[in-house]
Amino acid sequence: MKDMNDNKDVKAGQALLAEISDDLANCMKCGNCMEVCPIYKELQTEKSVARGKLALIEAVNNGNLDITAGFDQIMSMCLSCKACAVKCPCGVKADELIIRGRRAAVKARGLHPIKKAVFGFLKHRAVFDFALRLAGLFGPLSFKKLPRAMAVVARFPMPGLDKRRVMPPFAATPLRSMLPETVKVDNPKMRVGFFTGCTANYVYTDIGQAVVSVLKANNVEVVMPAMQHCCGTPVAMSGDHELAKLFAKHNIETFERYNLDYIVTACGSCTEAWKVEYPEMFHDDPAMLARVRKLADKTYEISQFLVDVVKFRKDNLGEVKAIVTMHDPCHMARGIKVTTQPREILKAIPGLKLVEMKEPARCCGAGGSFMMAHYEEACKINDRKIADIASTNADVVATSCPSCRIHLTDGLVRNHMKQETLHVVQFLAKSYQAGLN
């Protein structure tokens, strides 16, 4: 096999790691990260925990190690759940340093062939859109429906997809094709741009429809720019920084064309992209940074927006009878630090009882593409979450992340549990609908 180092820039990869030498030195190797790392709890190996990964990056900087295939593989074994960064007594943001390790590996060795193919395809918005529309139309030929909502399995082997993996089906019609670009209301009190992200547009259109209906119920005009694209987080997390910047620039330019009071998302990762990652990407470009910050300052995750900005209506809520437990996605709890607002929404709904898990913010093992690339490890981590859910005797699992919804559903099916997983905003949409009856 041809060496992946051919035509790659090894020195550029090493230079990326040299830039973080001071940050690496702040890690005192205390091992506090071992207590909270979901992967370490399953594998019990030094290379699986943040401390071990940072030591390997230091070894590259010291000239004791090359950026090898093994280095690349070890850097990929991280969920970016941020638990280690929160736990670190020295304030080391190990998750960000590990992503820098991935960036260095991409520079030195190139992307994994599967990711290279996927990202090359994702780069072209029109082609990506067309392909996922086809997936929605012809999905039943490739995937077999399971006897529960939003759950299918592959009929035959597919690259990068474990044959046991339970997936949601692609939508026959994407969300942004179901609705007009601007959803008007009488006498709107504000005009909000909805960044749908990929999953709510092409897979969980029920989440997107719930966002729109809830905003309409609160007299908010909704704009879904047709030209918006992936937020770029999956690409950035995989180490392709330059392509992620292209996605960011595209989305910024797209939303700038509309006169919007706010931007909302239904995903903590997408929100973090707009509020945290985009400004960081353009920190060395003052003109672009000013444009990014203008949009970042008015971007909110939907539950945060409803509670903190709109002060959502409670006078017309109908009864939703359900016992619900709440799973806090990593990028909600430790990324944008939004956990109380989803609960305020759930607690406001008549008939709904919220029962907390022991560890609601513990990672479910999704980690974006991690649950695809490392399915065995992702399942072990997920099983702990599923056991916590089972202990609550809840009827339904609420979350704020489409990716978590995918992985939680997989875990519930594998563990022969009947609970459904829904986005928090879907409960509020159900309540407003019940209030009309």
Short mmCIF file of C-alpha atoms in Angstrom, two decimals, residues 12-13 16-17 71-72 75-76 78 80 95-112 115-116 119 232-245 277 281 369:
data_model
loop_
_atom_site.label_atom_id
_atom_site.label_comp_id
_atom_site.label_asym_id
_atom_site.label_seq_id
_atom_site.Cartn_x
_atom_site.Cartn_y
_atom_site.Cartn_z
CA ALA A 12 3.61 21.57 8.71
CA GLY A 13 2.05 18.97 11.01
CA LEU A 16 1.10 22.87 14.36
CA LEU A 17 2.06 20.87 17.44
CA PHE A 71 -0.48 8.52 16.47
CA ASP A 72 -3.38 9.32 14.14
CA MET A 75 -5.87 10.98 18.49
CA SER A 76 -9.09 9.74 16.89
CA CYS A 78 -11.56 10.92 21.76
CA SER A 80 -14.44 15.65 22.43
CA ASP A 95 -9.98 18.37 24.05
CA GLU A 96 -8.76 21.32 21.97
CA LEU A 97 -5.16 20.13 22.12
CA ILE A 98 -6.21 16.67 20.92
CA ILE A 99 -8.02 18.24 17.97
CA ARG A 100 -4.76 20.06 17.23
CA GLY A 101 -3.16 16.61 17.21
CA ARG A 102 -5.71 15.52 14.61
CA ARG A 103 -4.99 18.62 12.53
CA ALA A 104 -1.30 17.77 12.61
CA ALA A 105 -2.03 14.21 11.51
CA VAL A 106 -4.12 15.49 8.59
CA LYS A 107 -1.29 17.80 7.54
CA ALA A 108 1.33 15.07 7.84
CA ARG A 109 -0.58 12.02 6.63
CA GLY A 110 -3.82 13.18 5.03
CA LEU A 111 -7.38 12.26 5.94
CA HIS A 112 -8.51 8.67 6.29
CA LYS A 115 -13.38 10.67 5.53
CA LYS A 116 -11.56 12.15 2.55
CA PHE A 119 -15.69 15.46 3.08
CA GLY A 232 -18.39 22.33 9.68
CA THR A 233 -18.03 20.80 13.13
CA PRO A 234 -17.64 17.19 11.87
CA VAL A 235 -14.88 18.37 9.55
CA ALA A 236 -13.15 20.49 12.21
CA MET A 237 -13.28 17.66 14.74
CA SER A 238 -11.62 15.38 12.21
CA GLY A 239 -8.72 17.79 11.80
CA ASP A 240 -9.50 19.37 8.41
CA HIS A 241 -9.31 22.94 9.68
CA GLU A 242 -9.16 24.65 6.30
CA LEU A 243 -12.28 22.95 4.95
CA ALA A 244 -14.13 23.76 8.18
CA LYS A 245 -13.23 27.44 7.64
CA GLU A 277 -15.54 27.80 16.84
CA MET A 281 -11.22 30.16 13.22
CA SER A 369 -18.45 10.37 13.74
#
